[in-house]
PDB file of N, CA and C in Angstrom:
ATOM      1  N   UNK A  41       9.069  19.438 -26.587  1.00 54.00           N
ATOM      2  CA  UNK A  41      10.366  19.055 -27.114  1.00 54.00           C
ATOM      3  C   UNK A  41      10.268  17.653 -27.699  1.00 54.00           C
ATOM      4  N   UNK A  42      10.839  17.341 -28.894  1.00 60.00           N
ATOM      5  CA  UNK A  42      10.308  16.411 -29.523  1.00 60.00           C
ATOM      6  C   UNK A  42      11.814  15.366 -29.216  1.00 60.00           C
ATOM      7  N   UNK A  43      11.693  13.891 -28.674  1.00 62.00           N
ATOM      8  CA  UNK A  43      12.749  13.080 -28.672  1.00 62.00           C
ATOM      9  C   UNK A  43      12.729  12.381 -29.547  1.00 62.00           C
ATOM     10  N   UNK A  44      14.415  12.077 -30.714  1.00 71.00           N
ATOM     11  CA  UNK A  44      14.383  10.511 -31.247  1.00 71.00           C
ATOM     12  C   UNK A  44      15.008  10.112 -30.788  1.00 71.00           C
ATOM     13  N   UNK A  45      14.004   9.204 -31.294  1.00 80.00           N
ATOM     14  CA  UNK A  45      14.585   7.406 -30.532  1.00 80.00           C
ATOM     15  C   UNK A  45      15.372   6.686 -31.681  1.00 80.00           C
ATOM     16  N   UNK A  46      16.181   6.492 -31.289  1.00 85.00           N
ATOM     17  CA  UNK A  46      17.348   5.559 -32.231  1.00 85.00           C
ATOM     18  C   UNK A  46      17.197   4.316 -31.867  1.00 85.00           C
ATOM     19  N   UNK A  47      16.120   3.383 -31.018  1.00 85.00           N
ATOM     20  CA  UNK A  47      16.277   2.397 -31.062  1.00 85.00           C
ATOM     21  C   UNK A  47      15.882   1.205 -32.574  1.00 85.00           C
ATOM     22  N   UNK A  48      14.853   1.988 -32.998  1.00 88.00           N
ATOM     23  CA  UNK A  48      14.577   0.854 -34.327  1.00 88.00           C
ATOM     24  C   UNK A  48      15.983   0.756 -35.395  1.00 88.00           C
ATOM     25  N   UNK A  49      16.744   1.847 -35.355  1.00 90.00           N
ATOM     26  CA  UNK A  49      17.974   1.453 -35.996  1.00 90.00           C
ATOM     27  C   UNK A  49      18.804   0.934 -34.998  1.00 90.00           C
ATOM     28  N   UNK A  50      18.679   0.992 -33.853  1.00 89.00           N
ATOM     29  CA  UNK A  50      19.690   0.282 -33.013  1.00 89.00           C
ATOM     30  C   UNK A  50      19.477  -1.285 -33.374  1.00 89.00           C
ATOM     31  N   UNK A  51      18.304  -1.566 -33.099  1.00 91.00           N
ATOM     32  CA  UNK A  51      17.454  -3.055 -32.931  1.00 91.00           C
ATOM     33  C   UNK A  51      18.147  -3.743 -34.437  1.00 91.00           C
ATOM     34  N   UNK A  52      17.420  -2.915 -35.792  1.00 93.00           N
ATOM     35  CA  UNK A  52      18.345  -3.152 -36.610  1.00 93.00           C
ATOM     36  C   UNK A  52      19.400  -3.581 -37.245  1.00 93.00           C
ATOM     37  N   UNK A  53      20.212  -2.473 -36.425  1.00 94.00           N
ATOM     38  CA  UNK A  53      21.857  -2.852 -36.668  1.00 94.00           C
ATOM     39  C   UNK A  53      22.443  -4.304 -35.226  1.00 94.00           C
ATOM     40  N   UNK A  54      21.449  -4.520 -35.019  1.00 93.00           N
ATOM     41  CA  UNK A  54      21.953  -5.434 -33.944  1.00 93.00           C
ATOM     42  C   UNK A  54      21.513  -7.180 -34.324  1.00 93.00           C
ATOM     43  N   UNK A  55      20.337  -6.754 -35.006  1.00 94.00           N
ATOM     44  CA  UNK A  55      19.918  -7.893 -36.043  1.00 94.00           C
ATOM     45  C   UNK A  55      20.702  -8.194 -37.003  1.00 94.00           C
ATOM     46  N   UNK A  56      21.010  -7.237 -37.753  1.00 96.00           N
ATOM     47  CA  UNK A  56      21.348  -7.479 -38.832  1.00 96.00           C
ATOM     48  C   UNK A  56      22.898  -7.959 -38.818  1.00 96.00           C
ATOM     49  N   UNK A  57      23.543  -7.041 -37.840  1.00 96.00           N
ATOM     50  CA  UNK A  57      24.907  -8.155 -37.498  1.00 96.00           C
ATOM     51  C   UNK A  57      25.040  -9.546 -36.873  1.00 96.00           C
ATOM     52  N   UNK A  58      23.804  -9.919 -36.234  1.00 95.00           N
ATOM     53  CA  UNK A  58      23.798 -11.258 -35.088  1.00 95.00           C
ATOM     54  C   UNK A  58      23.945 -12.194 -36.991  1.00 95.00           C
ATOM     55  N   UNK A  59      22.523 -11.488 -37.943  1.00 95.00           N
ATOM     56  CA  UNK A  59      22.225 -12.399 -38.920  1.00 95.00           C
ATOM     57  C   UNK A  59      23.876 -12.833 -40.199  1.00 95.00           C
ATOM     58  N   UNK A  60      24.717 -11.739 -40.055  1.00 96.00           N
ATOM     59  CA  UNK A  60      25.620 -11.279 -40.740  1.00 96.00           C
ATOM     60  C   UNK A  60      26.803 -12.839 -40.025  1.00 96.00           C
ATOM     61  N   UNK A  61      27.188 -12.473 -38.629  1.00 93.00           N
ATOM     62  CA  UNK A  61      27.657 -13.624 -38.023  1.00 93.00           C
ATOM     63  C   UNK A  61      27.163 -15.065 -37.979  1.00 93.00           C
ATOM     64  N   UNK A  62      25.962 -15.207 -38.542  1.00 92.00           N
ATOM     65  CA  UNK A  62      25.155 -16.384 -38.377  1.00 92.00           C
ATOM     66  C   UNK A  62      25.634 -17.136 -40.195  1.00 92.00           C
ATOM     67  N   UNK A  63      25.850 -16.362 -40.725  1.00 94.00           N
ATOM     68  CA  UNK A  63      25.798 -16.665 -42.465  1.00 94.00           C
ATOM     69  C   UNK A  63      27.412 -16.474 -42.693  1.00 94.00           C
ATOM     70  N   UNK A  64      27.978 -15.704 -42.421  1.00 94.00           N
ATOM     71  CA  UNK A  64      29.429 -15.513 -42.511  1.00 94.00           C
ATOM     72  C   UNK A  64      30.552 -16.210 -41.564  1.00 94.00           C
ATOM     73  N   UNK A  65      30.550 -16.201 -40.280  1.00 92.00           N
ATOM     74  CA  UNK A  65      31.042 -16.990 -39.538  1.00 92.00           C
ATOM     75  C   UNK A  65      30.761 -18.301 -38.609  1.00 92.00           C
ATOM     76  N   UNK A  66      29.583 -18.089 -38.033  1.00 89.00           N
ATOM     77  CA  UNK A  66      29.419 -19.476 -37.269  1.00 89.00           C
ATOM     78  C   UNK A  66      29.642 -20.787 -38.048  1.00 89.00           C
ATOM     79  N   UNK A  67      29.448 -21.100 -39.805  1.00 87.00           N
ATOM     80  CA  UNK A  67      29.540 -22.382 -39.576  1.00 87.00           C
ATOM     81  C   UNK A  67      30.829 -22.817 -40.355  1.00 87.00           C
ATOM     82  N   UNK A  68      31.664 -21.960 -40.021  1.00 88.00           N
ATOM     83  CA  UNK A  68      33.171 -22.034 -40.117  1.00 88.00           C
ATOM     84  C   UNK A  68      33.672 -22.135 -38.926  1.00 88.00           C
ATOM     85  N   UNK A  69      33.342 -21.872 -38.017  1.00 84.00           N
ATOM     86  CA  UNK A  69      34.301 -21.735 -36.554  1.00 84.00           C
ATOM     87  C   UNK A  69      34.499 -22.750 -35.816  1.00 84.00           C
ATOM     88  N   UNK A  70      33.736 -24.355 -36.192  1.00 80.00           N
ATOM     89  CA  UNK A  70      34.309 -25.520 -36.160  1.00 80.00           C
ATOM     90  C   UNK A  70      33.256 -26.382 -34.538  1.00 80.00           C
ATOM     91  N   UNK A  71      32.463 -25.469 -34.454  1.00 80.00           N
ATOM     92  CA  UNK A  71      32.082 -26.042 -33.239  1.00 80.00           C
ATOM     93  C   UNK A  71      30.646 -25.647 -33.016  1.00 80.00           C
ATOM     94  N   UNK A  72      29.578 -26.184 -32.641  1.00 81.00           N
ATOM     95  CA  UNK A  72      28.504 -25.742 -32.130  1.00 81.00           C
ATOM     96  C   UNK A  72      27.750 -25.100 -30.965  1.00 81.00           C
ATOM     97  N   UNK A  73      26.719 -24.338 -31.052  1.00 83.00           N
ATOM     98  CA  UNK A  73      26.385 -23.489 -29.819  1.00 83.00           C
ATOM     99  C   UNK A  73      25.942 -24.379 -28.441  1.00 83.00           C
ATOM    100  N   UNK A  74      26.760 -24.433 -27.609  1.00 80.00           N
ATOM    101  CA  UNK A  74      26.646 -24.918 -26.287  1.00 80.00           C
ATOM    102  C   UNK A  74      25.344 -25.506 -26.082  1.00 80.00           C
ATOM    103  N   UNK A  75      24.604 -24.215 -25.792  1.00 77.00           N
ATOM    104  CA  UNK A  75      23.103 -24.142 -25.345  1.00 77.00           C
ATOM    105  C   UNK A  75      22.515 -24.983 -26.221  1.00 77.00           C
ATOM    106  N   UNK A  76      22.809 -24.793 -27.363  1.00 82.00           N
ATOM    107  CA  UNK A  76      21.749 -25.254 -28.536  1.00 82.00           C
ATOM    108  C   UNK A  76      21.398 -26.854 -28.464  1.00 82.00           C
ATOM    109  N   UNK A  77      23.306 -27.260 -28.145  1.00 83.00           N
ATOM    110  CA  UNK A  77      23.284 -29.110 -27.886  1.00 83.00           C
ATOM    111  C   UNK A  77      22.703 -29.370 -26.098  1.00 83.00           C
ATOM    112  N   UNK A  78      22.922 -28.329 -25.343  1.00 85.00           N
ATOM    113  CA  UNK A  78      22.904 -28.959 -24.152  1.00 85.00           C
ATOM    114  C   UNK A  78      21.018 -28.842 -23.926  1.00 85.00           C
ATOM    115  N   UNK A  79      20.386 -28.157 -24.823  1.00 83.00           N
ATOM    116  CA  UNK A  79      19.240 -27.959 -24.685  1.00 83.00           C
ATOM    117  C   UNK A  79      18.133 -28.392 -25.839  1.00 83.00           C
ATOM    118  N   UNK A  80      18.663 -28.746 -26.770  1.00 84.00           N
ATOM    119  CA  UNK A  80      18.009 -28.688 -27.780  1.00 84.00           C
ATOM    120  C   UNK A  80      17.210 -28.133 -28.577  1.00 84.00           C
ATOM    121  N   UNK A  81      17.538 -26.613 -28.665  1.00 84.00           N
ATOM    122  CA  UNK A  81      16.633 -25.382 -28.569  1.00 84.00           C
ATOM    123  C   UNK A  81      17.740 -24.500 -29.722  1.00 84.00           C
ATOM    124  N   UNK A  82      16.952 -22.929 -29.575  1.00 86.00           N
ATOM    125  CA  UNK A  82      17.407 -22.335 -30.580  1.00 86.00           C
ATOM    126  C   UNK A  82      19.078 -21.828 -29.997  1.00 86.00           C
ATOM    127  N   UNK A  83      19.717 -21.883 -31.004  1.00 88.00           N
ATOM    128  CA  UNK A  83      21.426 -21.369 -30.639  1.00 88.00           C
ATOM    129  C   UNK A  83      21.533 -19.553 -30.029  1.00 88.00           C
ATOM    130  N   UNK A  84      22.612 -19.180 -29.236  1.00 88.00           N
ATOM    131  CA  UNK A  84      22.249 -18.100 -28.904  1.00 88.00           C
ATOM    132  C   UNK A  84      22.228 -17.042 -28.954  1.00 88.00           C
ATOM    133  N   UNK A  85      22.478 -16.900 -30.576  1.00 91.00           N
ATOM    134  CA  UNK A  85      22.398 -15.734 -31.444  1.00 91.00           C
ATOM    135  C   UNK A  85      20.841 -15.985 -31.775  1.00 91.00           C
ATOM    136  N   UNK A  86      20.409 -17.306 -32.502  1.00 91.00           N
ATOM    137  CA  UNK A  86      18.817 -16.900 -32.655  1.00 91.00           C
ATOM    138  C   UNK A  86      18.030 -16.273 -31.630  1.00 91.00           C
ATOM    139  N   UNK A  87      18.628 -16.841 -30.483  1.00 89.00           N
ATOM    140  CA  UNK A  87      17.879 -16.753 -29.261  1.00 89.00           C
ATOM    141  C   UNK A  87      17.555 -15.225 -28.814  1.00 89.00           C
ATOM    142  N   UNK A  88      18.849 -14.367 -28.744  1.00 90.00           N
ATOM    143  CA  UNK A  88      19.087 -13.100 -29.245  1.00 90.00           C
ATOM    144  C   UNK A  88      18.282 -12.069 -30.129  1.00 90.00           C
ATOM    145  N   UNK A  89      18.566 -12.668 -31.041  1.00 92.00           N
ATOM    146  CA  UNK A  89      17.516 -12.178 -32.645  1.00 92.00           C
ATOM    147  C   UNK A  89      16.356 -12.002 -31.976  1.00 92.00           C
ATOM    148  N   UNK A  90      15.488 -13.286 -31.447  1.00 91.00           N
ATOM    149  CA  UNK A  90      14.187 -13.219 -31.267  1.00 91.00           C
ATOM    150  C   UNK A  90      13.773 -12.096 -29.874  1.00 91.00           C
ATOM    151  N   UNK A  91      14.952 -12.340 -29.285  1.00 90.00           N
ATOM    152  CA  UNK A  91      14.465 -11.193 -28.267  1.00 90.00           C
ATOM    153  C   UNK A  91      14.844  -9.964 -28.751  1.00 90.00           C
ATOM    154  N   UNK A  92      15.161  -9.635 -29.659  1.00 90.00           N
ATOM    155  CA  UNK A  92      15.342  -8.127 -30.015  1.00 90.00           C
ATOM    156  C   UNK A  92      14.014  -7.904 -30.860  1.00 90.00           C
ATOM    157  N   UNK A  93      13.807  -9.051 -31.781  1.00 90.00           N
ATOM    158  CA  UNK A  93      12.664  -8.550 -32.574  1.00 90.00           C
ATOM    159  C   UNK A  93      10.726  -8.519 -31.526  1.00 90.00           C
ATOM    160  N   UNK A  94      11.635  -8.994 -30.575  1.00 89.00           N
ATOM    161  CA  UNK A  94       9.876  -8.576 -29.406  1.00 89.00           C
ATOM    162  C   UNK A  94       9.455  -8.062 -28.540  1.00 89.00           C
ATOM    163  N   UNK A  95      10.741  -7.482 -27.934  1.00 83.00           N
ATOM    164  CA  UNK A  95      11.597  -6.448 -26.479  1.00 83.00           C
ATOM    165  C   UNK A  95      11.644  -5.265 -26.950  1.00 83.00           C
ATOM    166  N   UNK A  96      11.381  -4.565 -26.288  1.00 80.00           N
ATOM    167  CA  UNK A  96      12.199  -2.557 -26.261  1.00 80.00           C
ATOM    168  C   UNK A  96      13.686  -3.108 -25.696  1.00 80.00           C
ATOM    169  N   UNK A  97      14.381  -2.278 -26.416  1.00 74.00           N
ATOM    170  CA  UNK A  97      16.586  -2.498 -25.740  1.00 74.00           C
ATOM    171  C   UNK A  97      16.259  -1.583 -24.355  1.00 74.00           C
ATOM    172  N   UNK A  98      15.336  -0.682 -24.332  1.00 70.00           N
ATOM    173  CA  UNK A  98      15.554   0.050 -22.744  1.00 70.00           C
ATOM    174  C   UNK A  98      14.229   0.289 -22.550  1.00 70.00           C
ATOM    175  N   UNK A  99      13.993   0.439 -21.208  1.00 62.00           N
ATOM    176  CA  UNK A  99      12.755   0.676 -20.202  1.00 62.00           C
ATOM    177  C   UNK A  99      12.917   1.340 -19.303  1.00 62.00           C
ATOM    178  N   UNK A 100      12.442   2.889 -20.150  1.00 57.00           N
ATOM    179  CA  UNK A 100      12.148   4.352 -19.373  1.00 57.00           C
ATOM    180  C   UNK A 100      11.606   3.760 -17.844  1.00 57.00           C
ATOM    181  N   UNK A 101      12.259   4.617 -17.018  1.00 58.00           N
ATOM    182  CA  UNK A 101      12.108   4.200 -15.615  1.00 58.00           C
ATOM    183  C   UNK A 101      11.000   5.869 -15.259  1.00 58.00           C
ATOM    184  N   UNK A 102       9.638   5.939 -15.130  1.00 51.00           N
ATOM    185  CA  UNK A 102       8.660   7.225 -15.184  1.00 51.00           C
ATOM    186  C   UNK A 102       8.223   7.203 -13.692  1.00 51.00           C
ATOM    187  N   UNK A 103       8.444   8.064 -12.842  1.00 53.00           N
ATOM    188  CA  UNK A 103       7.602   8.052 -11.869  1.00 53.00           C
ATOM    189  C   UNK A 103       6.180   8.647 -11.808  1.00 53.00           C
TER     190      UNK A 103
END
């Protein structure tokens, strides 16, 4: 039985909206990402991004 996996369009559509909010709204909304000042690091939509583009979204549990 053959399974698809919808995650590469999941991953996708999850990128592509974080990137959509990153260009369209964040630098209108008047304020900066918490993390980003309290850490000096990436904000936490990039932060996001990057873990989607290097993670599986789920981990088959196989005995």
């Amino acid at each position: 039985m053959d399974i698809i996996s919808f995650e590469p369009l999941a991953k996708t559509m999850a990128i592509d909206s974080i990137t959509a909010y990153q260009k369209y709204i964040s630098p209108f909304k008047g304020f900066s990402c918490s993390h980003r000042l309290l850490h000096s690091g990436d904000s936490c939509s990039n932060y996001v991004k990057t873990l989607l583009s290097e993670q599986k979204l789920h981990q088959a549990n196989h005995p």
